[in-house]
Coordinates of C-alpha atoms in Angstrom, one line a residue:
X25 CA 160.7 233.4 35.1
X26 CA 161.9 236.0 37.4
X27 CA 165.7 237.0 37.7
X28 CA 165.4 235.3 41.5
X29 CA 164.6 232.3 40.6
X30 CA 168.0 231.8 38.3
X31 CA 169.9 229.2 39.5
X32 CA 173.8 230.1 39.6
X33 CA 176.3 228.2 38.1
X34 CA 179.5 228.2 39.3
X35 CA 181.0 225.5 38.1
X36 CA 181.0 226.8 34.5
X37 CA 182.6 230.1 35.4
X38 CA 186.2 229.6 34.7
X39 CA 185.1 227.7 31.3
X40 CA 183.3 230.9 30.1
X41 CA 185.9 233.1 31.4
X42 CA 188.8 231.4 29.3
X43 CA 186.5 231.6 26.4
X44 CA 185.1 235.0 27.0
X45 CA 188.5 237.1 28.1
X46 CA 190.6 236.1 25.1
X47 CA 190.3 238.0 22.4
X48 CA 187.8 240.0 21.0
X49 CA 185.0 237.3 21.4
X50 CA 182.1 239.7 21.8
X51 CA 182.6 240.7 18.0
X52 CA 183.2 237.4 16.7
X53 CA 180.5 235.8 14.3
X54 CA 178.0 232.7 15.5
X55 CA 180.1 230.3 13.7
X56 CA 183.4 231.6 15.9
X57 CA 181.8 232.2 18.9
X58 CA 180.6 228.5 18.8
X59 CA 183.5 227.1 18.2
X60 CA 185.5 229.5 21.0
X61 CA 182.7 227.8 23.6
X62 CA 183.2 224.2 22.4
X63 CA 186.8 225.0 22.8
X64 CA 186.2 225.7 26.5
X65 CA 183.9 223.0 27.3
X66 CA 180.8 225.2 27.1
X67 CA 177.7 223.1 25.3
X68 CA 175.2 225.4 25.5
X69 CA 173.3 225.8 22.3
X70 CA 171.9 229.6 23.6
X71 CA 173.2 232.4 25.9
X72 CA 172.8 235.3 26.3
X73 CA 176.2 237.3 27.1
X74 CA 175.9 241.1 29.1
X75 CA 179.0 242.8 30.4
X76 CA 179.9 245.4 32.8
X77 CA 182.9 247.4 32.9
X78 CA 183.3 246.7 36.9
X79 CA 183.3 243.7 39.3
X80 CA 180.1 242.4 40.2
X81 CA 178.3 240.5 42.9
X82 CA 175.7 238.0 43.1
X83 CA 173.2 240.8 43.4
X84 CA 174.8 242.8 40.8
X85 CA 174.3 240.1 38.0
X86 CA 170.7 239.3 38.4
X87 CA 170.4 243.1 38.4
X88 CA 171.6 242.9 35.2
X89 CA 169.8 239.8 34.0
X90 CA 166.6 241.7 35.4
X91 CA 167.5 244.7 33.3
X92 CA 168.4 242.8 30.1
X93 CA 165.2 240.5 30.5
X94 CA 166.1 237.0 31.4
X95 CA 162.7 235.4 31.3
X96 CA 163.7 232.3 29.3
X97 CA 166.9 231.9 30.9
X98 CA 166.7 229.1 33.9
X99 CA 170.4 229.8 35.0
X100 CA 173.4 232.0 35.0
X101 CA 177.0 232.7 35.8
X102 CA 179.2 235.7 36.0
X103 CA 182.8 236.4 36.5
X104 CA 185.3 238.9 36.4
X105 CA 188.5 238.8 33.2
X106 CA 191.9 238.6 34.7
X107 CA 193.7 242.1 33.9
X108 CA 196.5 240.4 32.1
X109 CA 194.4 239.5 29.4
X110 CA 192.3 242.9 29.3
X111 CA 192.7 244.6 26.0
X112 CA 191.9 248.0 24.9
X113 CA 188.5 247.5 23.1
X114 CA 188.6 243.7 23.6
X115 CA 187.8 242.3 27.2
X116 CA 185.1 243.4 29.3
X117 CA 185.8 243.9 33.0
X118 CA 182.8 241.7 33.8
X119 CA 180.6 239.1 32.4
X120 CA 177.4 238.0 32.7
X121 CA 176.0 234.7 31.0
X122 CA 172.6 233.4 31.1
X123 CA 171.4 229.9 29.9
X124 CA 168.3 228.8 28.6
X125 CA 169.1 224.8 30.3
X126 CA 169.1 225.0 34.2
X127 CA 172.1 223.0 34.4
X128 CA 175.3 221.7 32.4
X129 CA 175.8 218.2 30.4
X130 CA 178.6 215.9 31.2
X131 CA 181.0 215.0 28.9
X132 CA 182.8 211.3 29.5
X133 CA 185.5 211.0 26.4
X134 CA 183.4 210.5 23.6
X135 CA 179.5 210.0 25.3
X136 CA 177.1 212.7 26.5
X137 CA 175.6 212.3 30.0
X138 CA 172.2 214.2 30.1
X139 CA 171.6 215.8 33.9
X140 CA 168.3 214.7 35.7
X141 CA 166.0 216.4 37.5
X142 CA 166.0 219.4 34.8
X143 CA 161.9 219.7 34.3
X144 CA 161.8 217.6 31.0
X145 CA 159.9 214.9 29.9
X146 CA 162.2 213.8 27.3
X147 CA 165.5 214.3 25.4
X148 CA 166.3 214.3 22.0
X149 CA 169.2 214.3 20.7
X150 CA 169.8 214.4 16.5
X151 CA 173.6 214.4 14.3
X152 CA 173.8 216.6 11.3
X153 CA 176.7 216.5 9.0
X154 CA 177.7 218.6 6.4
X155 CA 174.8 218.3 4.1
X156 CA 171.2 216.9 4.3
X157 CA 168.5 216.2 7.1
X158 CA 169.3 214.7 10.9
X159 CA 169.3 211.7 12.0
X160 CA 168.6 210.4 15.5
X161 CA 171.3 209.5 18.2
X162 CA 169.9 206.4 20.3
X163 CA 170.6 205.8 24.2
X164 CA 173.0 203.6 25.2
X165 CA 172.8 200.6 27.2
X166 CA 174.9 202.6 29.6
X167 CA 171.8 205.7 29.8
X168 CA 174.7 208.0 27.6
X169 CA 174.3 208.9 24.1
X170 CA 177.9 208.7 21.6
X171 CA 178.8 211.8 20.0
X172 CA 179.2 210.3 15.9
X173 CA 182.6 210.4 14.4
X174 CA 181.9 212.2 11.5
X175 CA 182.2 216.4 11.2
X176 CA 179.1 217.9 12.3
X177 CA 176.7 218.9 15.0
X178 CA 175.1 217.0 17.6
X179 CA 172.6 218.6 20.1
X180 CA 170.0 218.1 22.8
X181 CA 166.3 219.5 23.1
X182 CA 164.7 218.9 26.1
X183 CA 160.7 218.2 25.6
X184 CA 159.5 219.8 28.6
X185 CA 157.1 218.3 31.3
X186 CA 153.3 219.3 29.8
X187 CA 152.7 219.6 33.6
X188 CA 154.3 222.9 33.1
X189 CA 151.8 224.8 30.9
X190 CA 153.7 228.6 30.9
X191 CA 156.9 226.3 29.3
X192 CA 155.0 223.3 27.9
X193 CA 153.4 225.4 25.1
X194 CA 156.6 227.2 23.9
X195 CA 157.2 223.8 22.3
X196 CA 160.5 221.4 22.8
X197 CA 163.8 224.0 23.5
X198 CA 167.4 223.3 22.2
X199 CA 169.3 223.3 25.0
X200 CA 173.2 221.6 24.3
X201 CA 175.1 221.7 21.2
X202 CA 178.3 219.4 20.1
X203 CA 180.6 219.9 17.8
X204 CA 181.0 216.5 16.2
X205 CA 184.6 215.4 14.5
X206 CA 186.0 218.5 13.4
X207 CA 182.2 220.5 13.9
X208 CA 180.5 221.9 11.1
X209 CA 181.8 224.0 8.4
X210 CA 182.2 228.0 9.2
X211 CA 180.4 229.2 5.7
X212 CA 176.5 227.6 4.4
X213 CA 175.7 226.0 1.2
X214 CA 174.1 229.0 -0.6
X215 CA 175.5 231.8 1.8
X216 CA 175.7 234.3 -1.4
X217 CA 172.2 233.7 -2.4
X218 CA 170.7 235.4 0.8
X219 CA 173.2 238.2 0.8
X220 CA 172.1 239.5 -3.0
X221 CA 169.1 240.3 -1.9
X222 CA 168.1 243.7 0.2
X223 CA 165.0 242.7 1.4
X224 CA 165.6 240.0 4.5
X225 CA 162.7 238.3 4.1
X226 CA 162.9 237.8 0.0
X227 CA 166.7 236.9 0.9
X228 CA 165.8 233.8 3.0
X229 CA 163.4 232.9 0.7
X230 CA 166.4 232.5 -2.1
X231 CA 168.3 230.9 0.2
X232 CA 166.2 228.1 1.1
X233 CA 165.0 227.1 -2.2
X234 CA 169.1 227.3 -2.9
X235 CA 169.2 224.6 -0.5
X236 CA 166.4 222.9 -1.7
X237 CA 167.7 222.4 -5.2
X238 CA 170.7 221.2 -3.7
X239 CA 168.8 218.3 -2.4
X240 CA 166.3 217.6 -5.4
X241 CA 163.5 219.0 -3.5
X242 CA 160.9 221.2 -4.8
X243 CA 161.1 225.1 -4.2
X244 CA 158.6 226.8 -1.7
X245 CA 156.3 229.6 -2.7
X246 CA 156.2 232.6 -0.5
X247 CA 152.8 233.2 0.9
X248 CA 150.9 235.6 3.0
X249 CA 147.6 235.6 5.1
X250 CA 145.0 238.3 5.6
X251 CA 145.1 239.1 9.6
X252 CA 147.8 236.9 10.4
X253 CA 150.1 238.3 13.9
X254 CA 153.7 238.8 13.5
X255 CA 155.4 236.4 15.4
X256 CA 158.7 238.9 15.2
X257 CA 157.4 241.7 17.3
X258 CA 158.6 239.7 20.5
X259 CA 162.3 239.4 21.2
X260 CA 162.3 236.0 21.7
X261 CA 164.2 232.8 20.5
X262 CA 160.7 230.7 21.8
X263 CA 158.0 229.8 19.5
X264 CA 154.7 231.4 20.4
X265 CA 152.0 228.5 19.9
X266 CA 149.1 230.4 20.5
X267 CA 150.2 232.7 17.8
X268 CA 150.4 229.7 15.4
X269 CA 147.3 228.8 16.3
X270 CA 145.9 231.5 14.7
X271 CA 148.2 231.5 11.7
X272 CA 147.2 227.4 11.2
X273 CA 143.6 228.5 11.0
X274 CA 144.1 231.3 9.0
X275 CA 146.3 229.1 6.3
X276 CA 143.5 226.4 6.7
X277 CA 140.6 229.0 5.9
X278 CA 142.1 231.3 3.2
X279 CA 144.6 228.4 1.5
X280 CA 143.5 224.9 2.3
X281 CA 147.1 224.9 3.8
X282 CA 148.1 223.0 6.6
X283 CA 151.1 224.1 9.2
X284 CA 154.8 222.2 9.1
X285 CA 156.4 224.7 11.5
X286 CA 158.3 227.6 12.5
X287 CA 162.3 228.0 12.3
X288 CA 162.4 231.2 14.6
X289 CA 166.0 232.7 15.0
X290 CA 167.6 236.1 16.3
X291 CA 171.2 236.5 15.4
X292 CA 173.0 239.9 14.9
X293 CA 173.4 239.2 10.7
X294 CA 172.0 237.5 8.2
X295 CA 175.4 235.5 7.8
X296 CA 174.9 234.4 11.7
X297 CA 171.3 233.7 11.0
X298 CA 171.7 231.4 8.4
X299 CA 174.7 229.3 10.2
X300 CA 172.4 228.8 13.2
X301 CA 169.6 227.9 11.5
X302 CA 171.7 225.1 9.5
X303 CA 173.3 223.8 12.0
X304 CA 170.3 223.2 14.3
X305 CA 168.8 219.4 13.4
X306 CA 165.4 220.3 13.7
X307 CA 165.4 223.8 12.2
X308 CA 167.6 221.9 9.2
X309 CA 164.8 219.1 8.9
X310 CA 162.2 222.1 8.4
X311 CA 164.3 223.8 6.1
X312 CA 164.7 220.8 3.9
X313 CA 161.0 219.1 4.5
X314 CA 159.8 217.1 1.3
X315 CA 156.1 218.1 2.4
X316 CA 156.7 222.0 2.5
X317 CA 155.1 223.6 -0.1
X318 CA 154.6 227.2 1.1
X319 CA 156.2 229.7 3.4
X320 CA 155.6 232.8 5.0
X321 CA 159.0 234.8 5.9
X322 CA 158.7 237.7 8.5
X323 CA 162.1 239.5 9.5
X324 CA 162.5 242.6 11.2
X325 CA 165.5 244.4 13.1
X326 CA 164.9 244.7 17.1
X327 CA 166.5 248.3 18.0
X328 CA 167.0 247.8 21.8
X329 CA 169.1 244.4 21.0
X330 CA 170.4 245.4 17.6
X331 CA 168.8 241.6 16.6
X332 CA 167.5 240.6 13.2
X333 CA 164.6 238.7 14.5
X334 CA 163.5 235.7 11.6
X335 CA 160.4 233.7 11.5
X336 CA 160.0 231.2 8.7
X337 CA 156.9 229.5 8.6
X338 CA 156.5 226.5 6.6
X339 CA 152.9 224.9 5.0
X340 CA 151.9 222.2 3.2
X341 CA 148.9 221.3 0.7
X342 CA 148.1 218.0 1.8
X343 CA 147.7 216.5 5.3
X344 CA 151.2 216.5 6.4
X345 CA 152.6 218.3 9.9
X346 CA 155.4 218.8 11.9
X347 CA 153.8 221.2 14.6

């Protein structure tokens, strides 16, 4: 999607600005970062953040976005930090944020009112607490959904309309995130297990069978297919389903395996990586999926973005799937 056809949102401006303009927020981990957004009423599960060290206009920020490649970004704001809160080092002059969802939830006290007219053909929306798999989060007789009591995450993908084919076959995109009670933990189960190992890809391996034990399910084997593509070579939070196509039919023909899924995440650290991926529902549920038997782990470092960019691909032996 082209920078011109971003939608602009003003009304979240002055949110991101309070969150964005106090203190150093650019350097802050995923876990903070969230947590500052939530703070300020943002629920946006993604976005991308660019700054500018002078004012800028309408034109000037989809410049930007059109520079810092906003293809999977439906919407944007931008807005301009109050000197008074400038700090040496800290502040930028100028912000530009870009959002995957084309436009805002509403939050009424404690329910979530889902915007219409967004291009999707169904929401979901999961809770996760502090430990173990999702659970679902029903409508209301009201059409809202009632974020849980208990400490947590609750978010939104939005299943998009399969009238769409360019977006369709990206697969279902988390769009909102919650925090739920006091929101989840800052530090994951197993966080030391990833960071003993120097290969990335070995590291995440560790880790997830760290969590697996936690839960009495059975380790994963790492596993690796002649010919297969490497779904890390774009810099992109969207699954590639063509891609796994081909990796399904290679798994099929050289293993007998059959797909679960990919977890796909790009996050500055490992550390970031690992709380994103665990406090996502659905990239939990993979993590944790009684039927995975096999995985294929492919991590490399993007140099433009400074992103480690992680695919874990998960397979099973029997006839099982969670494409």
């Amino acid at each position: 999607m082209p920078a011109s056809a971003l939608a602009l949102r003003i009304l979240t401006s002055v949110e991101i600005a309070r969150a964005v303009c106090l203190g150093d927020f650019f350097h802050l981990d995923e876990a903070a970062k969230a947590r500052a957004l939530w703070s300020s009423g943002i629920h946006d599960a993604d976005v991308d953040f660019f700054t500018a060290t002078t004012p800028l206009t309408e034109s000037a920020a989809r410049q930007a976005l059109a520079k810092h490649s906003a293809s999977n970004r439906r919407s944007f704001a931008f807005g301009e930090c109050p000197t008074e809160n400038k700090k040496r080092g800290q502040s930028p002059r100028a912000w530009v944020a870009a959002f995957r969802a084309p436009t805002a939830p509403i939050i009424e006290g404690e329910k979530i009112a889902l915007p219409p007219g967004t291009g999707c053909r169904d929401f979901f929306v999961r809770s996760l607490g502090p430990a173990g798999r999702s659970s679902g989060v029903q409508v209301q007789m009201d059409g809202k959904f009632a974020i849980p009591a208990a400490d947590g995450t609750v978010t939104v993908t939005c299943s998009h309309d399969e009238k769409d084919k360019t977006i369709s076959r990206h697969g279902p995109e988390l769009w909102f995130a919650f925090p739920a009670g006091k929101g989840p933990a800052a530090e994951v189960p197993g966080r030391n297990s990833i960071l003993a190992q120097k290969d990335p890809a070995a590291g995440f391996i560790v880790w997830i069978n760290h969590l697996r034990a936690i839960e009495k399910l059975p380790p994963v084997e790492p596993v690796t297919f002649k010919g297969a593509p490497n779904l890390t070579r774009n810099a992109t939070a969207l699954h590639d389903r063509k891609q796994l196509a081909k990796i399904a039919d290679l798994a099929k023909k050289q293993h007998g395996l059959t797909l679960s899924g990919e977890d796909r995440v790009m996050a500055k650290t490992r550390d970031d990586a690992m709380w994103l991926l665990w406090n996502s529902p659905r990239h939990r549920d993979l993590l944790l999926a009684p039927e995975a038997t096999q995985i294929m782990v492919q991590a490399s470092q993007n140099n433009e973005h400074g992103l480690l960019i992680t695919s874990l691909i998960f397979f099973s032996g029997d006839k099982h799937s969670r494409n």
